[in-house]
Amino acid sequence: MALLRISPPTALPTSCQLAGDLSRWIKDAGNLPAAQALLPALDAAQVEARERILEIELACQDGVDPDLVDRFRGWISVPSDPTAPSPKPGREAAAGPVPARLRLREHPLAEPPVSRAGAARAPVLAVLLGRPPDETARATVERLAEDRPVIILAVPAGAPWAAELSSALQPLVWSAEQVDAAALPAKSLVDRFHTPPWDATVDLLRAYVVAGASESVASVFGMALEQELRALKAKRMLAQQKAAKLQQVRPGPAGAGETVSEIRSLIQRQLGEFERGAVDRLAAQLTAPSGAIWAEVDAAVAGLSFLDEEKRAKTRALGVPKAFEDDLLRILREKISAHCIGDLVALKDLYRIVSAEVDRVLDAAGGPPSSFSLATCPTRSSSACSREASRSSGATRASCPGPASSNTS
């Protein structure tokens, strides 16, 4: 990476130029949603830099006197000149004439804001403490102050812990200043940034914001590029494996014929074995008198206690009751349907086995993979076949001689 030499006059334009180049690189990179989602934050940092907006982050310790907080907030954002327009105090305020506009963002010290990717921190940090901070609060102050250009620490005058905390913060920031929270300096912070020598640092602080946003976006962009690079390497390895397989010696016409013959004989053998098994299973169900379905029919007929009787002139017509016949045919349909469903499941397993065997033969011959699928049979068609198979095709009624009739007149 080339080393850039930046001077105070060129810091802001150089940072904005690098941010613009980064935005263009992300757009040219194509489909990188994680990085492209951060472009609005990077563009917003550049817009604020052009509009000379300088953000100040204010962190107040819990339990501090509200009047003291209001005075400190006003000292930060309100000009000392009473004739100058002053903003209303609040959570967010913009104050000060050109060349710089201060924007104040306040939060409790115990609830620091969540750092978002693509958003730079405020270059100026103001911390208001009314009592010695505990370990958690001290760690929060040090984390907030790390790598800040300017930090202003407002503490009670003469507090021994304040001097020790200020000394601990010196290596973490560019410039650290301690002020008395009860007796603030006569010149407000906004006046400092409008008068020498502080006015010359405004562009440096704005450049810090743009550089911080660019660094955050660049880190996400780098991770997205690394992920895309890993995906490309995986795709390249897969393509190389496929290319190596395709570059294998293909079988000639004689070899292709042998492969087709082997596949044909394999399929015929598997289907022949399945057909024999299906026929044997069906015979085991229907063959009289040992078949399972036949045995159920015999048991049902043996339990028939009466027949329908119809008297005629010289004979009597005897028949199986209609309800009994319907129940018997229903049982036959259910048994045959269950048997056929079992054969369909076995047929699907057969297709899977045949597909694996054919793939093995083709892979050994250097051919492409194959796929076998079983066409589904509509339920309506299978039900019709089941009804046709279990339809009564024999006579269920018979005639027998009636009782002798008298010829008496």
PDB file of N, CA and C in Angstrom, residues 15-64:
ATOM      1  N   SER A  15      -8.819  13.152   2.395  1.00  0.00           N
ATOM      2  CA  SER A  15      -9.738  12.180   2.992  1.00  0.00           C
ATOM      3  C   SER A  15     -11.010  12.045   2.162  1.00  0.00           C
ATOM      4  N   CYS A  16     -11.544  13.174   1.698  1.00  0.00           N
ATOM      5  CA  CYS A  16     -12.752  13.116   0.867  1.00  0.00           C
ATOM      6  C   CYS A  16     -12.476  12.411  -0.460  1.00  0.00           C
ATOM      7  N   GLN A  17     -11.283  12.644  -1.023  1.00  0.00           N
ATOM      8  CA  GLN A  17     -10.943  11.968  -2.278  1.00  0.00           C
ATOM      9  C   GLN A  17     -10.846  10.457  -2.077  1.00  0.00           C
ATOM     10  N   LEU A  18     -10.213  10.040  -0.980  1.00  0.00           N
ATOM     11  CA  LEU A  18     -10.112   8.607  -0.705  1.00  0.00           C
ATOM     12  C   LEU A  18     -11.487   7.993  -0.447  1.00  0.00           C
ATOM     13  N   ALA A  19     -12.365   8.729   0.245  1.00  0.00           N
ATOM     14  CA  ALA A  19     -13.716   8.217   0.481  1.00  0.00           C
ATOM     15  C   ALA A  19     -14.480   8.069  -0.828  1.00  0.00           C
ATOM     16  N   GLY A  20     -14.313   9.053  -1.732  1.00  0.00           N
ATOM     17  CA  GLY A  20     -14.958   8.933  -3.039  1.00  0.00           C
ATOM     18  C   GLY A  20     -14.422   7.763  -3.845  1.00  0.00           C
ATOM     19  N   ASP A  21     -13.100   7.555  -3.789  1.00  0.00           N
ATOM     20  CA  ASP A  21     -12.522   6.399  -4.495  1.00  0.00           C
ATOM     21  C   ASP A  21     -13.046   5.085  -3.915  1.00  0.00           C
ATOM     22  N   LEU A  22     -13.173   5.034  -2.587  1.00  0.00           N
ATOM     23  CA  LEU A  22     -13.684   3.816  -1.956  1.00  0.00           C
ATOM     24  C   LEU A  22     -15.123   3.541  -2.381  1.00  0.00           C
ATOM     25  N   SER A  23     -15.940   4.594  -2.445  1.00  0.00           N
ATOM     26  CA  SER A  23     -17.326   4.414  -2.899  1.00  0.00           C
ATOM     27  C   SER A  23     -17.363   3.892  -4.326  1.00  0.00           C
ATOM     28  N   ARG A  24     -16.507   4.421  -5.171  1.00  0.00           N
ATOM     29  CA  ARG A  24     -16.491   3.967  -6.572  1.00  0.00           C
ATOM     30  C   ARG A  24     -16.027   2.516  -6.668  1.00  0.00           C
ATOM     31  N   TRP A  25     -15.040   2.136  -5.860  1.00  0.00           N
ATOM     32  CA  TRP A  25     -14.555   0.743  -5.896  1.00  0.00           C
ATOM     33  C   TRP A  25     -15.647  -0.229  -5.447  1.00  0.00           C
ATOM     34  N   ILE A  26     -16.395   0.165  -4.419  1.00  0.00           N
ATOM     35  CA  ILE A  26     -17.466  -0.720  -3.937  1.00  0.00           C
ATOM     36  C   ILE A  26     -18.545  -0.877  -4.999  1.00  0.00           C
ATOM     37  N   LYS A  27     -18.889   0.220  -5.666  1.00  0.00           N
ATOM     38  CA  LYS A  27     -19.905   0.132  -6.722  1.00  0.00           C
ATOM     39  C   LYS A  27     -19.405  -0.696  -7.895  1.00  0.00           C
ATOM     40  N   ASP A  28     -18.116  -0.548  -8.223  1.00  0.00           N
ATOM     41  CA  ASP A  28     -17.568  -1.323  -9.347  1.00  0.00           C
ATOM     42  C   ASP A  28     -17.399  -2.799  -8.999  1.00  0.00           C
ATOM     43  N   ALA A  29     -17.336  -3.120  -7.692  1.00  0.00           N
ATOM     44  CA  ALA A  29     -17.132  -4.518  -7.302  1.00  0.00           C
ATOM     45  C   ALA A  29     -18.331  -5.389  -7.618  1.00  0.00           C
ATOM     46  N   GLY A  30     -19.500  -4.782  -7.786  1.00  0.00           N
ATOM     47  CA  GLY A  30     -20.672  -5.574  -8.164  1.00  0.00           C
ATOM     48  C   GLY A  30     -21.480  -6.012  -6.963  1.00  0.00           C
ATOM     49  N   ASN A  31     -21.873  -7.267  -6.966  1.00  0.00           N
ATOM     50  CA  ASN A  31     -22.824  -7.793  -5.989  1.00  0.00           C
ATOM     51  C   ASN A  31     -22.138  -8.071  -4.653  1.00  0.00           C
ATOM     52  N   LEU A  32     -21.998  -7.010  -3.847  1.00  0.00           N
ATOM     53  CA  LEU A  32     -21.474  -7.133  -2.479  1.00  0.00           C
ATOM     54  C   LEU A  32     -22.440  -6.395  -1.551  1.00  0.00           C
ATOM     55  N   PRO A  33     -23.560  -7.007  -1.189  1.00  0.00           N
ATOM     56  CA  PRO A  33     -24.588  -6.292  -0.419  1.00  0.00           C
ATOM     57  C   PRO A  33     -24.081  -5.748   0.903  1.00  0.00           C
ATOM     58  N   ALA A  34     -23.207  -6.482   1.592  1.00  0.00           N
ATOM     59  CA  ALA A  34     -22.740  -6.034   2.906  1.00  0.00           C
ATOM     60  C   ALA A  34     -21.993  -4.713   2.812  1.00  0.00           C
ATOM     61  N   ALA A  35     -21.178  -4.539   1.766  1.00  0.00           N
ATOM     62  CA  ALA A  35     -20.419  -3.297   1.609  1.00  0.00           C
ATOM     63  C   ALA A  35     -21.278  -2.187   1.014  1.00  0.00           C
ATOM     64  N   GLN A  36     -22.129  -2.520   0.049  1.00  0.00           N
ATOM     65  CA  GLN A  36     -22.958  -1.492  -0.577  1.00  0.00           C
ATOM     66  C   GLN A  36     -23.970  -0.900   0.392  1.00  0.00           C
ATOM     67  N   ALA A  37     -24.364  -1.665   1.420  1.00  0.00           N
ATOM     68  CA  ALA A  37     -25.308  -1.134   2.403  1.00  0.00           C
ATOM     69  C   ALA A  37     -24.702  -0.018   3.247  1.00  0.00           C
ATOM     70  N   LEU A  38     -23.366   0.103   3.270  1.00  0.00           N
ATOM     71  CA  LEU A  38     -22.699   1.132   4.072  1.00  0.00           C
ATOM     72  C   LEU A  38     -22.390   2.388   3.274  1.00  0.00           C
ATOM     73  N   LEU A  39     -22.667   2.390   1.988  1.00  0.00           N
ATOM     74  CA  LEU A  39     -22.366   3.568   1.175  1.00  0.00           C
ATOM     75  C   LEU A  39     -23.128   4.815   1.635  1.00  0.00           C
ATOM     76  N   PRO A  40     -24.420   4.721   2.028  1.00  0.00           N
ATOM     77  CA  PRO A  40     -25.096   5.940   2.504  1.00  0.00           C
ATOM     78  C   PRO A  40     -24.403   6.581   3.699  1.00  0.00           C
ATOM     79  N   ALA A  41     -23.889   5.775   4.643  1.00  0.00           N
ATOM     80  CA  ALA A  41     -23.190   6.346   5.798  1.00  0.00           C
ATOM     81  C   ALA A  41     -21.910   7.047   5.369  1.00  0.00           C
ATOM     82  N   LEU A  42     -21.193   6.474   4.415  1.00  0.00           N
ATOM     83  CA  LEU A  42     -19.968   7.108   3.929  1.00  0.00           C
ATOM     84  C   LEU A  42     -20.284   8.395   3.182  1.00  0.00           C
ATOM     85  N   ASP A  43     -21.333   8.396   2.386  1.00  0.00           N
ATOM     86  CA  ASP A  43     -21.739   9.618   1.683  1.00  0.00           C
ATOM     87  C   ASP A  43     -22.177  10.696   2.672  1.00  0.00           C
ATOM     88  N   ALA A  44     -22.876  10.289   3.750  1.00  0.00           N
ATOM     89  CA  ALA A  44     -23.312  11.272   4.746  1.00  0.00           C
ATOM     90  C   ALA A  44     -22.120  11.919   5.440  1.00  0.00           C
ATOM     91  N   ALA A  45     -21.068  11.155   5.712  1.00  0.00           N
ATOM     92  CA  ALA A  45     -19.871  11.730   6.336  1.00  0.00           C
ATOM     93  C   ALA A  45     -19.230  12.768   5.424  1.00  0.00           C
ATOM     94  N   GLN A  46     -19.200  12.510   4.122  1.00  0.00           N
ATOM     95  CA  GLN A  46     -18.627  13.481   3.192  1.00  0.00           C
ATOM     96  C   GLN A  46     -19.491  14.738   3.102  1.00  0.00           C
ATOM     97  N   VAL A  47     -20.824  14.563   3.121  1.00  0.00           N
ATOM     98  CA  VAL A  47     -21.718  15.726   3.060  1.00  0.00           C
ATOM     99  C   VAL A  47     -21.529  16.601   4.294  1.00  0.00           C
ATOM    100  N   GLU A  48     -21.445  15.988   5.472  1.00  0.00           N
ATOM    101  CA  GLU A  48     -21.240  16.772   6.688  1.00  0.00           C
ATOM    102  C   GLU A  48     -19.895  17.486   6.666  1.00  0.00           C
ATOM    103  N   ALA A  49     -18.900  16.857   6.082  1.00  0.00           N
ATOM    104  CA  ALA A  49     -17.595  17.518   5.992  1.00  0.00           C
ATOM    105  C   ALA A  49     -17.673  18.737   5.087  1.00  0.00           C
ATOM    106  N   ARG A  50     -18.386  18.623   3.971  1.00  0.00           N
ATOM    107  CA  ARG A  50     -18.514  19.779   3.069  1.00  0.00           C
ATOM    108  C   ARG A  50     -19.330  20.897   3.708  1.00  0.00           C
ATOM    109  N   GLU A  51     -20.309  20.531   4.546  1.00  0.00           N
ATOM    110  CA  GLU A  51     -21.143  21.542   5.195  1.00  0.00           C
ATOM    111  C   GLU A  51     -20.526  22.059   6.492  1.00  0.00           C
ATOM    112  N   ARG A  52     -19.300  21.629   6.791  1.00  0.00           N
ATOM    113  CA  ARG A  52     -18.549  22.102   7.959  1.00  0.00           C
ATOM    114  C   ARG A  52     -19.317  21.838   9.256  1.00  0.00           C
ATOM    115  N   ILE A  53     -19.892  20.637   9.356  1.00  0.00           N
ATOM    116  CA  ILE A  53     -20.572  20.216  10.583  1.00  0.00           C
ATOM    117  C   ILE A  53     -19.566  19.470  11.452  1.00  0.00           C
ATOM    118  N   LEU A  54     -19.445  19.903  12.683  1.00  0.00           N
ATOM    119  CA  LEU A  54     -18.519  19.289  13.626  1.00  0.00           C
ATOM    120  C   LEU A  54     -19.331  18.711  14.781  1.00  0.00           C
ATOM    121  N   GLU A  55     -19.266  17.400  14.955  1.00  0.00           N
ATOM    122  CA  GLU A  55     -20.076  16.729  15.971  1.00  0.00           C
ATOM    123  C   GLU A  55     -19.295  16.602  17.268  1.00  0.00           C
ATOM    124  N   ILE A  56     -20.004  16.834  18.373  1.00  0.00           N
ATOM    125  CA  ILE A  56     -19.433  16.709  19.712  1.00  0.00           C
ATOM    126  C   ILE A  56     -20.288  15.717  20.486  1.00  0.00           C
ATOM    127  N   GLU A  57     -19.631  14.759  21.100  1.00  0.00           N
ATOM    128  CA  GLU A  57     -20.327  13.740  21.894  1.00  0.00           C
ATOM    129  C   GLU A  57     -20.201  14.085  23.367  1.00  0.00           C
ATOM    130  N   LEU A  58     -21.340  14.161  24.055  1.00  0.00           N
ATOM    131  CA  LEU A  58     -21.378  14.517  25.468  1.00  0.00           C
ATOM    132  C   LEU A  58     -21.861  13.310  26.267  1.00  0.00           C
ATOM    133  N   ALA A  59     -21.032  12.861  27.216  1.00  0.00           N
ATOM    134  CA  ALA A  59     -21.375  11.742  28.090  1.00  0.00           C
ATOM    135  C   ALA A  59     -21.441  12.252  29.519  1.00  0.00           C
ATOM    136  N   CYS A  60     -22.610  12.124  30.155  1.00  0.00           N
ATOM    137  CA  CYS A  60     -22.815  12.636  31.508  1.00  0.00           C
ATOM    138  C   CYS A  60     -22.984  11.473  32.481  1.00  0.00           C
ATOM    139  N   GLN A  61     -22.322  11.601  33.620  1.00  0.00           N
ATOM    140  CA  GLN A  61     -22.438  10.585  34.664  1.00  0.00           C
ATOM    141  C   GLN A  61     -23.794  10.700  35.351  1.00  0.00           C
ATOM    142  N   ASP A  62     -24.354   9.568  35.749  1.00  0.00           N
ATOM    143  CA  ASP A  62     -25.635   9.580  36.450  1.00  0.00           C
ATOM    144  C   ASP A  62     -25.481  10.265  37.803  1.00  0.00           C
ATOM    145  N   GLY A  63     -26.525  11.000  38.200  1.00  0.00           N
ATOM    146  CA  GLY A  63     -26.528  11.648  39.499  1.00  0.00           C
ATOM    147  C   GLY A  63     -25.927  13.033  39.526  1.00  0.00           C
ATOM    148  N   VAL A  64     -25.470  13.553  38.393  1.00  0.00           N
ATOM    149  CA  VAL A  64     -24.910  14.906  38.357  1.00  0.00           C
ATOM    150  C   VAL A  64     -26.055  15.916  38.415  1.00  0.00           C
TER     151      VAL A  64
END
